[in-house]
Short mmCIF file of C-alpha atoms and ligand atoms in Angstrom, two decimals:
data_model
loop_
_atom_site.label_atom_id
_atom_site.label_comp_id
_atom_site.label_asym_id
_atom_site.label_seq_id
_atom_site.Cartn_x
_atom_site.Cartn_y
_atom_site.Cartn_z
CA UNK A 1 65.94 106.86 70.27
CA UNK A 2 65.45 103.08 69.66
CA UNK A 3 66.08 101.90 65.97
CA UNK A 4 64.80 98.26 66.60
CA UNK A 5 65.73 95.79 63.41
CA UNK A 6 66.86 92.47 65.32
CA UNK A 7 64.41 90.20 64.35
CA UNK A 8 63.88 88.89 67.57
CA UNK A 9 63.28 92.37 69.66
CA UNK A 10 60.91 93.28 67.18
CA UNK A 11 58.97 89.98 68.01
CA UNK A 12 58.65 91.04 71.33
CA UNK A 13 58.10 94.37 70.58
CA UNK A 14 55.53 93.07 68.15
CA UNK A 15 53.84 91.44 71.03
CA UNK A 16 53.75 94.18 73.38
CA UNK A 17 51.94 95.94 70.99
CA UNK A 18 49.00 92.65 70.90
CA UNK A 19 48.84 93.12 74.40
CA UNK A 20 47.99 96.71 74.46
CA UNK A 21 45.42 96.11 71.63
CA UNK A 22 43.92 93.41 73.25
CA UNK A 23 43.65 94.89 76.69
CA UNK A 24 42.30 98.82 75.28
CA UNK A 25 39.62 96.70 73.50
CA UNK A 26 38.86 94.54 76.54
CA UNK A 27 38.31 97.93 78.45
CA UNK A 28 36.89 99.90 75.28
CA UNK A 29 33.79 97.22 75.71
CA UNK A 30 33.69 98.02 79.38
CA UNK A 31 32.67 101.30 78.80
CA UNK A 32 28.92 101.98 79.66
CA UNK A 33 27.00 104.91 81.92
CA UNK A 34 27.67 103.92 85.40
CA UNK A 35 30.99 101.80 85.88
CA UNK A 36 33.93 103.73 87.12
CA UNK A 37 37.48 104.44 85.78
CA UNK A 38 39.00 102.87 88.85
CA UNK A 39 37.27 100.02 87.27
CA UNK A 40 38.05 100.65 84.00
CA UNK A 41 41.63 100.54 84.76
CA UNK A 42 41.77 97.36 86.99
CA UNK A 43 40.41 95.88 84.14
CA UNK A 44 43.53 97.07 81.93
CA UNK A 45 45.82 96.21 84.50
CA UNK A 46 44.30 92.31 85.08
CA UNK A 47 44.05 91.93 81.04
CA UNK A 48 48.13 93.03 80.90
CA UNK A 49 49.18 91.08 83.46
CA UNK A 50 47.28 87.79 82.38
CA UNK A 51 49.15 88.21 78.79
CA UNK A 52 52.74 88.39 80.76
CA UNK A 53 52.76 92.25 80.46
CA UNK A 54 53.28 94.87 83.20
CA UNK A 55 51.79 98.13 82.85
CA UNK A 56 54.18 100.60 81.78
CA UNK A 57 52.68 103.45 82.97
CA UNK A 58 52.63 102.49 86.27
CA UNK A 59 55.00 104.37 88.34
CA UNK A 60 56.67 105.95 85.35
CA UNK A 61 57.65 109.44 86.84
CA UNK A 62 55.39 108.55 89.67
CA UNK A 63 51.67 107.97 87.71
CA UNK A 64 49.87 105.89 90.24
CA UNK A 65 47.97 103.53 87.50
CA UNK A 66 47.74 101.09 84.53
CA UNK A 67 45.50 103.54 82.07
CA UNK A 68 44.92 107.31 81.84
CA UNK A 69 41.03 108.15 81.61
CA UNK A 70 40.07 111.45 80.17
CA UNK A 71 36.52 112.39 80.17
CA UNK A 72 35.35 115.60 78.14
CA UNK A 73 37.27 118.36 78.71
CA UNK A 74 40.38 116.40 79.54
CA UNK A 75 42.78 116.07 77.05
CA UNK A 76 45.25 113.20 78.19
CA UNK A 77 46.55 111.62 81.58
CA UNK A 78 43.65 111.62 83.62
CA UNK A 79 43.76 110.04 86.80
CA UNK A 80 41.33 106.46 87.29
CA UNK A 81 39.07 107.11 90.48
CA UNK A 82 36.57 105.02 91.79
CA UNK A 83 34.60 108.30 92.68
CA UNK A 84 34.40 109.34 88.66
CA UNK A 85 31.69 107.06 87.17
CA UNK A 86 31.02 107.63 83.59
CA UNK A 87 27.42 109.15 81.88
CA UNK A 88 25.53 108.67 78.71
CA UNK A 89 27.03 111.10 76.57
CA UNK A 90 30.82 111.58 77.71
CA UNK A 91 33.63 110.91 75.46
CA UNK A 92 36.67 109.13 77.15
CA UNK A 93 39.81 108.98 76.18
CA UNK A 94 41.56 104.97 77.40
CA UNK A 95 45.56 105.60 76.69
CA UNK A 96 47.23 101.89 77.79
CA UNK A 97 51.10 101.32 77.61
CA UNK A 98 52.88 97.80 78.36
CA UNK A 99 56.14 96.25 78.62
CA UNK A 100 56.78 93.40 77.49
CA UNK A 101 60.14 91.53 78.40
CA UNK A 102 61.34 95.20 77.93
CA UNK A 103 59.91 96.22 74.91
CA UNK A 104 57.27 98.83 75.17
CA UNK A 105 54.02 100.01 73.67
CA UNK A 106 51.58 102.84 73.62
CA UNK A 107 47.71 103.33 72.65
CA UNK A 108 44.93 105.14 73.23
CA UNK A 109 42.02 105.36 71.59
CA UNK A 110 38.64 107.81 72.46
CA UNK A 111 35.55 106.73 72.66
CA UNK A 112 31.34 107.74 73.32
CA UNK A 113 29.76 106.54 76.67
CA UNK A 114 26.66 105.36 75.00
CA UNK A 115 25.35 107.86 71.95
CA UNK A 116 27.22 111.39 72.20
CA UNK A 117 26.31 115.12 70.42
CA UNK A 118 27.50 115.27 67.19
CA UNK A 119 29.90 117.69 67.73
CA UNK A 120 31.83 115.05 70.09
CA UNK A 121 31.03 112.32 67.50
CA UNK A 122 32.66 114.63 64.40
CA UNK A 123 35.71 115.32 66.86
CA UNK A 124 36.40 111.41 67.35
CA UNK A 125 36.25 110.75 63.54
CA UNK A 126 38.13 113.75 62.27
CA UNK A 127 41.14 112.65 65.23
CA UNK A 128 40.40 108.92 63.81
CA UNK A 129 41.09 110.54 60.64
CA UNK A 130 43.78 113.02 61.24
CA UNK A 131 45.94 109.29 62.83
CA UNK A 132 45.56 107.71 60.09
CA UNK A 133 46.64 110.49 57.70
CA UNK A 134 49.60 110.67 60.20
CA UNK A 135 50.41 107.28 60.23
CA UNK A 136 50.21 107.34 56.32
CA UNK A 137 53.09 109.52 56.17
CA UNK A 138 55.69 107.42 57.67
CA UNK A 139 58.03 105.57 55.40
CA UNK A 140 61.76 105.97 55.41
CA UNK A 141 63.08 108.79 54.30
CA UNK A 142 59.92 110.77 54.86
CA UNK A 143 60.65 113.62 58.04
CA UNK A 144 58.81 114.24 61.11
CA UNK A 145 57.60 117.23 60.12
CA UNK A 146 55.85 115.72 57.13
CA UNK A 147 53.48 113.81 60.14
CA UNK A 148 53.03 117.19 61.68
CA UNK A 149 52.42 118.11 58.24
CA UNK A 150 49.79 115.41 57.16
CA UNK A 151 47.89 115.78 60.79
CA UNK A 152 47.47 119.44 60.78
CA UNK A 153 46.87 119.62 56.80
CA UNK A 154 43.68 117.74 57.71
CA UNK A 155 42.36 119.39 61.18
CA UNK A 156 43.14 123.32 60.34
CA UNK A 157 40.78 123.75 57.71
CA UNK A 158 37.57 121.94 60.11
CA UNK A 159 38.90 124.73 62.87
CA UNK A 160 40.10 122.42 65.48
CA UNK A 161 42.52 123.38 68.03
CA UNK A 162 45.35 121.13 67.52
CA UNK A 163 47.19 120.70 70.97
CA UNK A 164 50.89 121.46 70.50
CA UNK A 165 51.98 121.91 74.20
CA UNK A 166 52.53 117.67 74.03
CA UNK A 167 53.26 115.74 71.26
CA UNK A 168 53.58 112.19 70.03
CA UNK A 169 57.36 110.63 70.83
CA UNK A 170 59.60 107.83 70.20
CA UNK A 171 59.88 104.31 72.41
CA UNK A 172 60.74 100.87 72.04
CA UNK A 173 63.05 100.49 75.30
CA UNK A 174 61.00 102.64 77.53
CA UNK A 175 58.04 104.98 77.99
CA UNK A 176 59.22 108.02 75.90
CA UNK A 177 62.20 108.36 74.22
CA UNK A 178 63.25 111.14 70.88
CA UNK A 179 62.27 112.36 69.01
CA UNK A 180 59.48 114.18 69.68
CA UNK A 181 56.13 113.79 66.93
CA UNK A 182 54.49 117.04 66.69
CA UNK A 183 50.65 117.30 65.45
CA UNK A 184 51.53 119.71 63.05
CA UNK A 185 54.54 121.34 61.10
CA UNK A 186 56.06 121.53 57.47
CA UNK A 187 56.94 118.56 54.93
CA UNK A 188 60.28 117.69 54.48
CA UNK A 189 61.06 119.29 57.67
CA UNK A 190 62.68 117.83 61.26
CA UNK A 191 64.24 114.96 61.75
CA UNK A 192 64.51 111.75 59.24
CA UNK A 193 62.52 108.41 59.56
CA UNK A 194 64.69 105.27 59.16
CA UNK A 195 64.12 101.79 58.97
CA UNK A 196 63.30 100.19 62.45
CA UNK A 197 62.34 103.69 64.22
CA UNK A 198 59.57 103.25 66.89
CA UNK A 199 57.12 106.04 67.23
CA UNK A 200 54.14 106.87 68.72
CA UNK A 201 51.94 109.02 67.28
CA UNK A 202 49.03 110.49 68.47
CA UNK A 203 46.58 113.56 67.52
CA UNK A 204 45.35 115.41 70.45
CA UNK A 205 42.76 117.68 68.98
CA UNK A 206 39.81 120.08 71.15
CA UNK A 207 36.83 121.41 69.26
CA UNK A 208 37.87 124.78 70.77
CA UNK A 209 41.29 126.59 71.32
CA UNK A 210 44.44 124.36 71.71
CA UNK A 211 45.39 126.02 74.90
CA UNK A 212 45.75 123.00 77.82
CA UNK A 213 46.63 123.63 81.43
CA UNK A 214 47.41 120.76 83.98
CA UNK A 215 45.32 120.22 86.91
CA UNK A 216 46.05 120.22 90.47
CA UNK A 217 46.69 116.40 90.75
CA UNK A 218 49.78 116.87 88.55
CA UNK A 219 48.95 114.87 86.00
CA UNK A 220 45.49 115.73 84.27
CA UNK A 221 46.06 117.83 80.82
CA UNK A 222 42.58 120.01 80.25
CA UNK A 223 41.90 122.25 77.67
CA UNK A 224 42.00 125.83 79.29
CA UNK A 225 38.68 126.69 77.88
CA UNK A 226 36.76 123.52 78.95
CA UNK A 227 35.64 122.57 75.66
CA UNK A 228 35.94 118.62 74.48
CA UNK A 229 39.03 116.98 73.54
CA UNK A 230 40.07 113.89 71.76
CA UNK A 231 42.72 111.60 71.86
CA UNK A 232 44.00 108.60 69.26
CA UNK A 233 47.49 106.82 69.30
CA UNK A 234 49.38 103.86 68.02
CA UNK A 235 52.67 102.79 67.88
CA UNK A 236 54.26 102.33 64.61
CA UNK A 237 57.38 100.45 63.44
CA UNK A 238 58.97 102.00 60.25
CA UNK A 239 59.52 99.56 57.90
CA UNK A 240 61.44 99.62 54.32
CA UNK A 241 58.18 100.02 52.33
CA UNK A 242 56.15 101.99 55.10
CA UNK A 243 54.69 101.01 58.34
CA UNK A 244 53.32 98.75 60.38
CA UNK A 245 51.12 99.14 63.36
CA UNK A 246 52.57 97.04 66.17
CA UNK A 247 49.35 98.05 68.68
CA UNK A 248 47.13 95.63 66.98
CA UNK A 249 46.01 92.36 67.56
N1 MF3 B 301 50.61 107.78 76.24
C1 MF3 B 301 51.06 108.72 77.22
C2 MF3 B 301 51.97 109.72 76.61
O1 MF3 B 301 52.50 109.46 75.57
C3 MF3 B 301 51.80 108.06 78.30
C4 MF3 B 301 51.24 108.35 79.58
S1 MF3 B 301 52.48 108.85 80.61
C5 MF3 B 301 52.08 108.17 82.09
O2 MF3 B 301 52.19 110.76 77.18
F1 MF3 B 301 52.76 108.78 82.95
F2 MF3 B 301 50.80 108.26 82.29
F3 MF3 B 301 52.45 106.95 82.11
CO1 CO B 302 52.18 108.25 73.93
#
């Protein structure tokens, strides 16, 4: 678990985190019917490289790209391809990570190809909604069950399924690191947030059961009953009055 307080690392760690943001929203404006997510991910791979970044998740545990894309029914860590071009309608989930000069960063946001149902619409905002609740929770002191807490406290009563099989995580000196940031559980519970702690956390939510199975490339998380899924994440910095975001520009 990295606590990261030296003024310095948390410049660069700082940084990392404007790279991501930069680079999601470079790709996030990419996103139209037509261009694939082979393309989509160059694009995030070009934009971290030209800030001095390297994509993080490339190669980690073998993941052969710079972003994850996953469309619809995919909850996280879908694979680019140039054969997957997007449609009018799709939601897409863009999750970036970066190192920079070894401090790293994760974000994801999920996003409408064009104008979506308003079912998918409602899932992006309440997921919008359910981070920032989440986020609003940190401070130190505060647990990481009271996250959990402040995350599922918002989706259960709209009937989402909350996906609990993965869950948000610490970093700072590589991809994942403890503890682990579940999208739901009780306040005051799990372990305690302190000053300098780097988590990210991130809301995976489906508009129908929780239930996700992995796919036969290894790597792509779908819900089990093909329903939509959606998927928002920053990394945070706890700080002695609260938070800050570090994936922002
Ligand atoms: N943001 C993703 C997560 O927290 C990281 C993707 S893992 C990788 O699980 F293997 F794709 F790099
Ligand atoms: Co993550």
């Amino acid at each position: 678990m990295a606590v990261i307080t030296a003024p310095e690392k948390v410049a660069l760690l700082r940084r990392s985190g404007q790279i991501a943001a930069a680079a999601l929203a470079k790709v996030t404006s990419a996103v139209r019917p037509g261009i694939s997510t082979a393309e989509l991910n160059s694009l995030a791979e070009t934009e971290i490289r030209e800030a001095g970044g390297r994509p993080s998740f490339l190669g980690y545990e073998g993941y052969p790209a710079s972003l994850c894309t996953s469309i619809n029914n995919e909850v996280v860590h879908g694979i680019p391809s140039a054969g997957r071009r997007l449609k009018a309608g799709d939601i897409i989930g863009l999750d970036i990570g970066v190192d920079y000069q070894g401090l790293f960063s994760d974000h994801a946001v999920t996003v409408a190809v064009g104008k979506t149902s308003p079912d998918n619409q409602r899932l992006i905002d309440d997921t919008t909604e359910a981070l920032r609740l989440g986020l609003a929770a940190v401070a130190p002191g505060a647990t990481v069950g009271d996250i959990g807490a402040a995350v599922e406290g918002y989706l259960r009563p709209k009937h989402y399924g909350i996906v609990t099989q993965l869950t948000g995580h610490g970093l700072g000196y590589t991809v994942h690191e403890a503890p682990a940031i579940p999208n739901v559980g009780r306040p005051g519970t799990g372990q305690k947030l302190q000053v300098g702690m780097v988590l990210a956390i991130e809301p995976m939510v489906a508009l129908g059961q929780p239930d996700v199975v992995t796919a036969a490339d290894g790597w792509t998380v779908l819900t089990a009953d093909g329903r939509p899924a959606a998927h928002m994440e920053h990394t945070i910095i706890v700080t002695p009055t609260g938070y800050d975001i570090i994936t922002q520009p």
